[in-house]
Coordinates of C-alpha atoms and ligand atoms in Angstrom, one line a residue:
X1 CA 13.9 27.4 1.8
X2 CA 13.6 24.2 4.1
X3 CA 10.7 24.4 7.2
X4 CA 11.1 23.3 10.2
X5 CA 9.0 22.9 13.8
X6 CA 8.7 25.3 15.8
X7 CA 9.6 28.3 13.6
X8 CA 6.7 27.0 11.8
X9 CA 2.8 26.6 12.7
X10 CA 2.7 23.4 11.1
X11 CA 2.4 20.3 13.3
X12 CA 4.9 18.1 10.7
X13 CA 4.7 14.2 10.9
X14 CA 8.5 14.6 12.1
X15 CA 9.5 17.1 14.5
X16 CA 13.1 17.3 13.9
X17 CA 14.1 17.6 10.6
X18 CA 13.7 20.4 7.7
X19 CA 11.2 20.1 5.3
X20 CA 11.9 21.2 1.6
X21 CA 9.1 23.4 0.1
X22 CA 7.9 22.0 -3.0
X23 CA 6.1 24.7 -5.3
X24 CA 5.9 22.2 -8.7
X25 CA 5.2 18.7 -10.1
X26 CA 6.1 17.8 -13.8
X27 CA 6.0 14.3 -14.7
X28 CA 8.2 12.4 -12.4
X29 CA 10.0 15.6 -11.0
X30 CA 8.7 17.4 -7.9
X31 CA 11.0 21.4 -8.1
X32 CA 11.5 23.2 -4.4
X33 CA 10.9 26.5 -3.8
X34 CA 14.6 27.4 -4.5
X35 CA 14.7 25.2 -8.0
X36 CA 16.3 22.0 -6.8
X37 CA 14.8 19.1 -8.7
X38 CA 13.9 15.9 -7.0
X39 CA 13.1 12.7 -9.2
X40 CA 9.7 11.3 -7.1
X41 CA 11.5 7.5 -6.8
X42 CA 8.5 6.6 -4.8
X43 CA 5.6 8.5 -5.5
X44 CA 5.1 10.1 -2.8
X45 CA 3.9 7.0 -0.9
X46 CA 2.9 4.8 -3.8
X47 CA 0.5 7.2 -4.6
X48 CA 1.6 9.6 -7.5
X49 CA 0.5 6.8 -10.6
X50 CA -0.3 8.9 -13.4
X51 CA 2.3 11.7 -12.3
X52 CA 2.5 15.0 -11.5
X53 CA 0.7 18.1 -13.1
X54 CA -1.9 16.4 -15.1
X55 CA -4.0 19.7 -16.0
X56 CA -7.0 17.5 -17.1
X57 CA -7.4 15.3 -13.9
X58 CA -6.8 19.1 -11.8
X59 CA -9.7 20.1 -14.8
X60 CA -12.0 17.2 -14.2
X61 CA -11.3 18.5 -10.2
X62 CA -12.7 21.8 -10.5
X63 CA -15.2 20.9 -12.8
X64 CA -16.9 19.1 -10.3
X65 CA -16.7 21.4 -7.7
X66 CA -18.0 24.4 -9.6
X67 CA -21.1 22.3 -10.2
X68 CA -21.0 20.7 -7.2
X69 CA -18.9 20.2 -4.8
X70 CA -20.5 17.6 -1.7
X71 CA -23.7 16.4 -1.2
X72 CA -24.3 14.2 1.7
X73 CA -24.2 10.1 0.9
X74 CA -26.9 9.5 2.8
X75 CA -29.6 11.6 1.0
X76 CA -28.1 11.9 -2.8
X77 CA -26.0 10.2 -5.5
X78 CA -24.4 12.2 -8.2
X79 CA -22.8 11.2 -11.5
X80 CA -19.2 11.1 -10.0
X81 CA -20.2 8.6 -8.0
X82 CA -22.4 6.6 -10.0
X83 CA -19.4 6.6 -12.4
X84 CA -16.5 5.7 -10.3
X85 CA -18.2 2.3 -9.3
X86 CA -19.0 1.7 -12.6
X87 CA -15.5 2.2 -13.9
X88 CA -13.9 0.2 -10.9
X89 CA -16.5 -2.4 -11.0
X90 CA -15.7 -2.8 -15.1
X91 CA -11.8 -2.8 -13.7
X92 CA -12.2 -5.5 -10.9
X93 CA -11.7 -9.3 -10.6
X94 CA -14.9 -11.5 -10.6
X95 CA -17.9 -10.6 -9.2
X96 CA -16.2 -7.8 -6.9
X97 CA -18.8 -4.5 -8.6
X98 CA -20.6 -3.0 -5.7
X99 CA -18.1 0.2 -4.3
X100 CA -18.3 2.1 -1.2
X101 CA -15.9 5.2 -1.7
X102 CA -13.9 6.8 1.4
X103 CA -11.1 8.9 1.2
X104 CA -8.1 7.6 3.3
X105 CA -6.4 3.8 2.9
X106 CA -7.2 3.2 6.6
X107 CA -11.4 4.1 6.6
X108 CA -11.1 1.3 3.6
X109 CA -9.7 -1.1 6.0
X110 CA -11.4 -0.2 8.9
X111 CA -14.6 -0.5 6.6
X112 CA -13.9 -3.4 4.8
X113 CA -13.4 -5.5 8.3
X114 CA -17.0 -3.2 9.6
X115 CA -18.5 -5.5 6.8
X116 CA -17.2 -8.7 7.3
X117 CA -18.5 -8.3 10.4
X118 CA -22.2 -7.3 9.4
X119 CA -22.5 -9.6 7.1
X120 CA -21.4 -12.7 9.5
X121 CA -23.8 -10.9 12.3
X122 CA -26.8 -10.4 9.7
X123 CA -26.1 -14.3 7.9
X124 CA -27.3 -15.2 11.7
X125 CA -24.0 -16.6 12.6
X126 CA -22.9 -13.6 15.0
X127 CA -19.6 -16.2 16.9
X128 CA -17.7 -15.3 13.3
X129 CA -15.9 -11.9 14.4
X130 CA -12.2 -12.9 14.6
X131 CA -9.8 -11.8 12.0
X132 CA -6.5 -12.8 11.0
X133 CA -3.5 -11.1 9.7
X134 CA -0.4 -11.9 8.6
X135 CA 3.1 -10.7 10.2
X136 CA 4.4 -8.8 8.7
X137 CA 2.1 -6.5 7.8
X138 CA 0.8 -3.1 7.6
X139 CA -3.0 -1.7 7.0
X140 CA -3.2 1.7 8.3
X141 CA -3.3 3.4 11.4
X142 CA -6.5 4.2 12.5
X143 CA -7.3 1.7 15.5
X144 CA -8.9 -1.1 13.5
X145 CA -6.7 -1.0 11.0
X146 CA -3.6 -0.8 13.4
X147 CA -4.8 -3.8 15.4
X148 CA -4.6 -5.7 12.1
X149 CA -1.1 -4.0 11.0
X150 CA 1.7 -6.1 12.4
X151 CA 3.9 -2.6 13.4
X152 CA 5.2 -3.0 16.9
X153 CA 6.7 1.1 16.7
X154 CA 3.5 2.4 15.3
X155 CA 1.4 0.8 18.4
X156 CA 3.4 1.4 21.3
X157 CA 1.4 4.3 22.6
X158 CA -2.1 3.2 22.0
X159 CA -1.6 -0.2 22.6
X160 CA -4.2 -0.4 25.3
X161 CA -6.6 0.7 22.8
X162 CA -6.2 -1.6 20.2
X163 CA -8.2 -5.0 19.9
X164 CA -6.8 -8.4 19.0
X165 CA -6.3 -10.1 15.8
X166 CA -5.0 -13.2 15.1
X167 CA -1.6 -13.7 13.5
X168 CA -0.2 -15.8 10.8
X169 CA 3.3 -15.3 8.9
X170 CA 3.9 -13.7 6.2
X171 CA 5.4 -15.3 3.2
X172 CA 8.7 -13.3 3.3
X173 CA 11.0 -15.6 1.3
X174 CA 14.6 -13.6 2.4
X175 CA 13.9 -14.2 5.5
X176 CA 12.8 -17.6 5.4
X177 CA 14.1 -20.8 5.6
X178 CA 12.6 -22.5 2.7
X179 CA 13.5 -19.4 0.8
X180 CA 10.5 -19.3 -1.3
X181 CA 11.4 -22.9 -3.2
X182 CA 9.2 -25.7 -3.0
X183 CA 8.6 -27.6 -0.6
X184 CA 7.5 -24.3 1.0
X185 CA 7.2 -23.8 4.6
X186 CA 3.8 -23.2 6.3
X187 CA 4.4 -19.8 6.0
X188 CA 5.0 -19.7 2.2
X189 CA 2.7 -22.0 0.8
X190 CA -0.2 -20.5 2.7
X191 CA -1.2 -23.5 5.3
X192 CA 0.5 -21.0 8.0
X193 CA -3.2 -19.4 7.3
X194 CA -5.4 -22.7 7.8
X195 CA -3.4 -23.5 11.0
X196 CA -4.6 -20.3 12.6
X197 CA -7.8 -20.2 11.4
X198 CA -7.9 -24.1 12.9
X199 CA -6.4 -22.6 16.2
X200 CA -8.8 -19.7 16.5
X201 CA -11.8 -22.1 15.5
X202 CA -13.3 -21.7 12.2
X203 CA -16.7 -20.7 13.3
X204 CA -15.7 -17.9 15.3
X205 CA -13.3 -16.4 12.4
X206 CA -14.7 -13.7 10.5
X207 CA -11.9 -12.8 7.7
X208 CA -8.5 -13.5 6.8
X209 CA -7.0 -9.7 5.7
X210 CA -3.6 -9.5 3.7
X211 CA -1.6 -7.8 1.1
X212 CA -1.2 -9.6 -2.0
X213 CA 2.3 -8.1 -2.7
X214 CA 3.8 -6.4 0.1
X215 CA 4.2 -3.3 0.6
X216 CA 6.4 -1.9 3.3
X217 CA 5.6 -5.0 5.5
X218 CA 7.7 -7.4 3.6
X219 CA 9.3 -4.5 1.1
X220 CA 7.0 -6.3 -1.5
X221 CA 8.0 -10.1 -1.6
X222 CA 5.9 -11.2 -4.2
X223 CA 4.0 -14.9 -2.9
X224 CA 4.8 -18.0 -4.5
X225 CA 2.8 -18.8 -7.6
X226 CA -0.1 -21.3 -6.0
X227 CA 0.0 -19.1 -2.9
X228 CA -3.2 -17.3 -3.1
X229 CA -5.2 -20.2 -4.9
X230 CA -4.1 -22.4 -1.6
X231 CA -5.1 -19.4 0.7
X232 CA -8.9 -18.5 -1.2
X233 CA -9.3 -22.8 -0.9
X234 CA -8.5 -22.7 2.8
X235 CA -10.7 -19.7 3.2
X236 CA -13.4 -21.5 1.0
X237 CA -13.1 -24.4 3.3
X238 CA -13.6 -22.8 6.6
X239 CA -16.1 -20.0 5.5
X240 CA -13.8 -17.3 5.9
X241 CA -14.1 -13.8 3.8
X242 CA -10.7 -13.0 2.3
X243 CA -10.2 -9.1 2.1
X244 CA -7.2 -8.3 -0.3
X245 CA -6.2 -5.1 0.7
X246 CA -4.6 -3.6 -2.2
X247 CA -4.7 0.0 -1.3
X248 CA -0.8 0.3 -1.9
X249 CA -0.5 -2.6 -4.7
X250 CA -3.8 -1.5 -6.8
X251 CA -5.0 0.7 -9.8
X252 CA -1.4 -0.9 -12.2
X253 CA 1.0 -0.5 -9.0
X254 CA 2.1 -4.4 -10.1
X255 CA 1.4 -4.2 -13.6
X256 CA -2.1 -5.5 -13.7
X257 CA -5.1 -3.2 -12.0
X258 CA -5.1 -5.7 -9.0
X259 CA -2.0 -7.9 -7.5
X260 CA -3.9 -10.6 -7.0
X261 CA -4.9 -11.0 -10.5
X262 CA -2.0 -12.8 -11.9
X263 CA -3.1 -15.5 -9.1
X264 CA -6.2 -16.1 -11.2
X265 CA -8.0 -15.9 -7.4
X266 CA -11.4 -13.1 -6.6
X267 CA -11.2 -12.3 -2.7
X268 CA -14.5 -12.0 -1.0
X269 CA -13.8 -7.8 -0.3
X270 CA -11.2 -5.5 -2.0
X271 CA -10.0 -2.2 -0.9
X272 CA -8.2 0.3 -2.6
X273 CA -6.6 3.8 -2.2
X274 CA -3.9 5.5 -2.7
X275 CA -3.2 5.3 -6.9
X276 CA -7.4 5.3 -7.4
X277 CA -7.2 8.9 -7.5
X278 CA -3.3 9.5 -8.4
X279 CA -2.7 11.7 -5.2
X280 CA -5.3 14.8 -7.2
X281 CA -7.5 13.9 -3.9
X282 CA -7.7 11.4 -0.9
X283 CA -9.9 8.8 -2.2
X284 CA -10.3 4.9 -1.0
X285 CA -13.2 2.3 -1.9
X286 CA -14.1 -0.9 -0.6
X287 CA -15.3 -3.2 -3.5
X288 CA -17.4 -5.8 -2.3
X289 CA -19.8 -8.6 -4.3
X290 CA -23.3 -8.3 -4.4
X291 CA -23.6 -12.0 -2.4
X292 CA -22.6 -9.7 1.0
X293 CA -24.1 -6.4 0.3
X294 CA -27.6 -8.4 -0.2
X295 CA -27.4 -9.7 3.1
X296 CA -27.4 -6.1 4.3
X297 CA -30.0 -4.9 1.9
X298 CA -32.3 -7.9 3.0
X299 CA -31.3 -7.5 6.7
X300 CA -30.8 -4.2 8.4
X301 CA -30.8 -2.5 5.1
X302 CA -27.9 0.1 5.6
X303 CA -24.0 -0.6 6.1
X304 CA -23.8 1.3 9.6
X305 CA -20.1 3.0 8.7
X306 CA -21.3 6.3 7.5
X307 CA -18.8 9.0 7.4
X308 CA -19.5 12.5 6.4
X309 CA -16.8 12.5 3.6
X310 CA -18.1 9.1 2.4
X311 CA -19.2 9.0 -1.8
X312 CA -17.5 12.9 -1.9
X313 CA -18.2 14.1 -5.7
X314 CA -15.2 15.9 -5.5
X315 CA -13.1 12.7 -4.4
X316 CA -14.9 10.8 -6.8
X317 CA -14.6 13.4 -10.0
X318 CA -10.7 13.0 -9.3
X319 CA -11.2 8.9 -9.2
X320 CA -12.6 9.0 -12.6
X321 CA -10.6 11.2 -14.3
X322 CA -7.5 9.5 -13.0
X323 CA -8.7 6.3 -13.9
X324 CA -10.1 7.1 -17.4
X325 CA -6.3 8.8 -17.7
X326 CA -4.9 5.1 -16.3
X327 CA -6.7 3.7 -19.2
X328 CA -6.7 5.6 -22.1
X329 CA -2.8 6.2 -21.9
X330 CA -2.2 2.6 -21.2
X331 CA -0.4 3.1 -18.2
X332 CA -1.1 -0.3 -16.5
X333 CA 0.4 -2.0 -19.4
X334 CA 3.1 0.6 -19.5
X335 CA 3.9 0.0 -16.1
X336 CA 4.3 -3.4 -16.6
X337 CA 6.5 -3.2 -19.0
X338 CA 8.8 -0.4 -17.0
X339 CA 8.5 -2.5 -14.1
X340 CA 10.6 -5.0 -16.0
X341 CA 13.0 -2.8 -17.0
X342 CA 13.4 -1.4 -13.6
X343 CA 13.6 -4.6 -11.7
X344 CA 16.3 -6.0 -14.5
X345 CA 18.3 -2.6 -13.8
X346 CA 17.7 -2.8 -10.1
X347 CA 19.8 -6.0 -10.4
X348 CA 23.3 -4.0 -10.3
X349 CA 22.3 -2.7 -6.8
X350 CA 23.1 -6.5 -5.8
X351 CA 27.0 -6.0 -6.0
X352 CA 27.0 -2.9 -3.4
X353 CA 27.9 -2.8 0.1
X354 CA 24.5 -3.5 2.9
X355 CA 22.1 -4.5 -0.2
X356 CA 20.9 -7.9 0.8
X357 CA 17.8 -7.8 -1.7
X358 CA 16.3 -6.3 -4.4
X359 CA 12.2 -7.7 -5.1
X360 CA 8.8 -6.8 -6.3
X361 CA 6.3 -6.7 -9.5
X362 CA 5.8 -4.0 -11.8
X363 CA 6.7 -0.8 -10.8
X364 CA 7.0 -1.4 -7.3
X365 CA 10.0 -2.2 -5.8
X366 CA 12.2 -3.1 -2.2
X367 CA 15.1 -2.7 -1.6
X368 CA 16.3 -4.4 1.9
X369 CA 19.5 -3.4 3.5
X370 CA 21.3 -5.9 6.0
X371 CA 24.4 -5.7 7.4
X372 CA 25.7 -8.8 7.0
X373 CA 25.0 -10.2 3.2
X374 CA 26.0 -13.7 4.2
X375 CA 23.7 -14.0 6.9
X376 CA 21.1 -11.8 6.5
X377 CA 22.0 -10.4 10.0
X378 CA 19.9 -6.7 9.9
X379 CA 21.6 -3.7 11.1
X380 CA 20.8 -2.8 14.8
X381 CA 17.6 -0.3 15.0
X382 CA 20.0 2.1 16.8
X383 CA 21.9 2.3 12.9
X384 CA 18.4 3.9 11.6
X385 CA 20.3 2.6 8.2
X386 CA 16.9 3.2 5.9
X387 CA 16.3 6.1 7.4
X388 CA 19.8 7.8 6.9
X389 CA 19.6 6.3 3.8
X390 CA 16.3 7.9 3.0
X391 CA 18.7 11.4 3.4
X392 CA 21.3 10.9 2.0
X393 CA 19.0 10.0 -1.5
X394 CA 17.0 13.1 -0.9
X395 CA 20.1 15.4 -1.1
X396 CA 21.2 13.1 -4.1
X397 CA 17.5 14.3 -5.7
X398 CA 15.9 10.7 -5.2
X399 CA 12.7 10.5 -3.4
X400 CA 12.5 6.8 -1.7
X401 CA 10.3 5.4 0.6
X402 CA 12.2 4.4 3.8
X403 CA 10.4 2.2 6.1
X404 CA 12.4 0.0 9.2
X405 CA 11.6 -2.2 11.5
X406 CA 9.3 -4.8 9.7
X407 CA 10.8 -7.9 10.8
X408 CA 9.0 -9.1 14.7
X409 CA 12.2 -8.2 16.9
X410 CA 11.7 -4.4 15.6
X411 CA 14.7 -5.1 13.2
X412 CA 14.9 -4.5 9.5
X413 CA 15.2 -2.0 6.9
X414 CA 13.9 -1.1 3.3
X415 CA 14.0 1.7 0.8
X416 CA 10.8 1.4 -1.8
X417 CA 10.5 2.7 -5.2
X418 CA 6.9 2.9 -6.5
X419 CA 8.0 5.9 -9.7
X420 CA 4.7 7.4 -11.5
X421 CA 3.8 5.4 -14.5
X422 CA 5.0 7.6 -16.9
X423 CA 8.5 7.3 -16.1
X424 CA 11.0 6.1 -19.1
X425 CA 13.8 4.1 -19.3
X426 CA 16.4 7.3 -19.1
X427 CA 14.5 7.9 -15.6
X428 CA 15.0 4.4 -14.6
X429 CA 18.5 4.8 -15.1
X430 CA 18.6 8.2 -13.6
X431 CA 16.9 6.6 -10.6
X432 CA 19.3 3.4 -10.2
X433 CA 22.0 5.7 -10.6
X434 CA 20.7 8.2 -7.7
X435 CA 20.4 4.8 -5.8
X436 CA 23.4 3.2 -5.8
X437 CA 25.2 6.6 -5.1
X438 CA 23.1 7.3 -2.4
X439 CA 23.9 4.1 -1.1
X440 CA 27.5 4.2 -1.5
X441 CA 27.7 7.8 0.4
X442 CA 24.7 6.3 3.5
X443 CA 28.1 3.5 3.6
X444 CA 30.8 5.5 4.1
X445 CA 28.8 7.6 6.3
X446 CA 28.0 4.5 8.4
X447 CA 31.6 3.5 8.8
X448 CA 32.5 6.8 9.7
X449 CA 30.5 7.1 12.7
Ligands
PLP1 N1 -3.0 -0.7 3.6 C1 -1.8 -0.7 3.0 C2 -1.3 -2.0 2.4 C3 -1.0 0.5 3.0 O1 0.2 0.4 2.5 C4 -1.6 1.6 3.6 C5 -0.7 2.8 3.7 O2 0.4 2.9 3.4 C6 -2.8 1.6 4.2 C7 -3.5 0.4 4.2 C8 -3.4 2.8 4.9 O3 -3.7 3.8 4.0 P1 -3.8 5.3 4.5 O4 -2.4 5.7 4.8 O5 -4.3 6.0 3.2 O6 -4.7 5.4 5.6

C-alpha cells in the first residue's frame, strides 16, 4: 500500500504525494509492502554503502545496546567510542585523528565551523570569525549549516535567521566558461577562493568550508587535478582553516575513504556522515588534528558544543561495525573499481534527449538534465524536470536522487546515483537500463504536457 498525508499521522517531508511502504532491504533492493522491487540507485541519500540487511552490523547494533545503550559524553567513554576514533583516525589523511561523533551531517558542520571559531577566539586572535563557501553548495540545514549552503529554496523561509557567509564559486566545469581546461578560470583553479578571502580581509576569516566532490550542489563535478593543492596554499597563506566536508563524498563514496585524497592535500577539519555508519544509525564526526584541539585543552579546556546524543555507544557500535565491514570486504576498492564501470556505462546516457551531462568519481554519480544540449540552457523551474523524472524512475523500480535548482538563478536539474557498494556489474546495467528508460518515458511525458 502507498501513504499519504493526512489519512496518515505521519508529518512526511512532502505533503502531496504517496509514499510506498517498504518492509525489506537485500543487498541493493529495497521490496514494498505489496512485493514490488526497487533497485536503491542512490542509496537512499548516499548513505546505504555497505547495503541493505547486513545481519552482522544490525548484530553489532544490539549488542551494544543490550550492554549498554547511552551514557552521557560528558561524564563517561565506552569502548564504542574509544574505537570508532581509533578506526577513523587509522582511516584519515595526515594528522586529522582526534573525532568528535554526532549523529546528523548538519551537527558535523555546524560543529566543525563551532571550532574553527574557538580555536581562532582561544589562539587570541578573536577578529578571525568569517567563513567562506563556495556557490554552489550544500552543507545541511540546520541554521549554521544553511547559512553556509548556497540553496536559495531551502532558505527562503528562515532567511531572517540565517547569518552571513562569504561566497566564492564553485568549480562547476559544465557550466563554465573555461570548461574545466587550463587556463582555468578564477573559479576553477581555486584563486576565485584567495580573492574572497582578500575581499573579506584575511585576518578577520576564520575558514574556508567546501565539498571536495560535489554532491547535489554541482551534481558532483569533480575539481581540476591542482585544485585543492592551490586552495590548502592559499589557505596556508592567509591562515585560514580549510574544513572538507565530506559527509556525502566520505567512508569509499569516491573510491578512496576521503575525496580529497587523490589531491594528495590534509584539510585543517573533516566531517563526515552519512556512509560512516551505512544508514544502521544516524551517525556524523568531526575529525580534527591535535594542533586545534590543544588550543582548547590548554585554553578553556572543553569544546562548548555538547549535545545530549553526542559520542552515542549505540551510534558509535554501528560506526564500527560498518566500517570494520567497509574494510574487511574491500568495499572501498570495490567501489572504485564499480565506479568505473558505472561511469563508462553511464556514457550511453549521453545520446538521449535533455541529458546535458553525465560526471563524478567512484560510485557517485550526476546526471544533469538541460533542455537545450547546445547551449546548456536549463529547463524552466516551472518544468520540475528532475523531479518528474525522479517518478517516473521510481515506477520504473530505480531509486535516484533528484535534486533542482543548484545553479544561482534557482535553475537547474540533476538526478544522482550513489548505489551501495556491493552492487555488480549486472546491477549497473540493470540501473543504466532503468535510467535511460525512465528518461525516455519523463521526455515524452514533457512534450505531452
Ligand atoms: N554536507 C553535505 C555535503 C551533504 O550532502 C549533506 C546532506 O545531504 C549535509 C552536509 C547535511 O547532512 P544531514 O542531512 O545528515 O544533516
Amino acid at each position: 500500500m502507498t501513504n499519504r498525508y493526512p489519512s496518515s499521522h505521519v508529518f512526511y517531508r512532502k505533503l502531496t504525494r504517496e509514499y510506498p511502504r517498504i518492509v525489506r532491504g537485500d543487498g541493493c533492493y529495497l521490496y514494498d509492502d505489496r512485493g514490488r522491487r526497487y533497485l536503491d540507485g542512490a542509496g537512499g541519500a548516499y548513505v546505504v554503502n555497505v547495503g541493505h540487511g547486513v545481519g552482522e552490523i544490525a548484530e553489532a547494533l544490539a549488542c551494544q545496546a543490550r550492554r549498554v545503550a547511552y551514557v552521557s559524553g560528558s561524564a563517561f567513554t565506552h569502548d564504542a567510542v574509544e574505537e570508532l576514533a581509533a578506526e577513523i583516525a587509522q582511516l584519515s589523511p595526515g594528522d586529522l585523528d582526534t573525532v568528535y561523533p554526532l549523529a546528523s551531517g548538519s551537527e558535523a558542520v555546524e560543529a566543525a565551523l563551532k571550532l574553527a571559531r574557538q580555536y581562532w577566539v582561544e589562539s587570541n586572535r578573536p577578529a578571525k570569525h568569517t567563513v567562506i563557501a563556495l556557490a554552489p553548495s550544500y552543507h545541511g540545514n540546520t541554521l549554521l549549516a544553511l547559512s553556509a549552503s548556497s540553496r536559495e529554496q531551502y532558505q527562503t523561509f528562515y532567511r531572517e535567521w540565517l547569518v552571513r557567509v562569504a561566497r566564492a564559486p564553485a568549480p562547476y566545469p559544465y557550466h563554465c566558461e573555461c570548461g574545466g581546461t587550463p587556463p582555468h578560470c578564477p573559479a576553477c583553479s581555486g584563486d576565485a577562493i584567495e580573492a574572497a578571502i582578500l575581499r573579506e580581509g584575511p585576518d578577520t576569516v576564520a575558514a574556508v568550508i567546501a565539498e571536495p566532490v560535489g554532491g547535489s550542489s554541482t551534481g558532483a563535478s569533480v575539481p581540476a587535478p591542482g585544485y585543492w593543492r592551490r586552495v590548502r596554499e592559499i589557505c596556508n597563506r592567509h591562515d585560514v582553516l580549510l574544513i572538507a566536508d565530506e559527509i556525502l563524498t566520505g567512508a569509499g563514496r569516491t573510491g578512496t575513504w576521503s575525496a580529497l585524497e587523490p589531491y594528495g592535500i590534509v584539510p585543517d577539519i573533516m566531517v563526515l556522515g552519512k556512509g560512516i555508519s551505512g544508514g544502521y544509525a544516524p551517525l556524523s564526526a568531526v575529525v580534527a588534528p591535535r594542533r586545534l584541539v590543544d588550543v582548547l585543552a590548554r585554553g578553556s579546556g572543553a569544546f562548548l558544543h555538547a549535545q545530549t546524543f553526542s559520542h552515542h555507544a549505540t551510534l558509535c557500535a554501528a560506526g564500527v561495525a560498518t566500517i570494520r565491514y567497509l574494510r574487511r570486504h574491500r568495499l572501498i576498492e570495490r567501489a572504485a573499481e564499480m565506479g568505473r564501470v558505472l561511469h563508462h556505462r553511464l556514457q550511453e546516457l549521453r545520446s538521449l534527449p535533455w541529458v546535458g551531462d553525465v560526471r563524478g568519481r567512484g560510485l557517485l554519480a550526476g546526471i544533469e538534465f538541460v533542455e537545450n544540449k547546445t547551449t546548456r540552457r536549463p529547463f524552466p523551474p516551472s518544468a520540475r524536470f528532475a523531479e518528474s523524472f525522479a517518478a517516473v524512475a521510481l515506477d520504473h523500480g530505480l531509486v535516484v536522487w533528484a535534486n533542482a535548482g543548484q545553479l544561482t538563478d534557482g535553475t537547474g536539474d540533476l538526478a544522482m546515483l550513489a548505489p551501495p557498494f556491493v552492487i555488480d556489474e549486472g546491477q549497473v546495467d540493470e540501473m543504466v537500463t532503468l535510467f535511460g528508460r525512465a528518461v525516455e518515458h519523463t521526455a515524452a511525458q514533457v512534450a505531452a504536457r
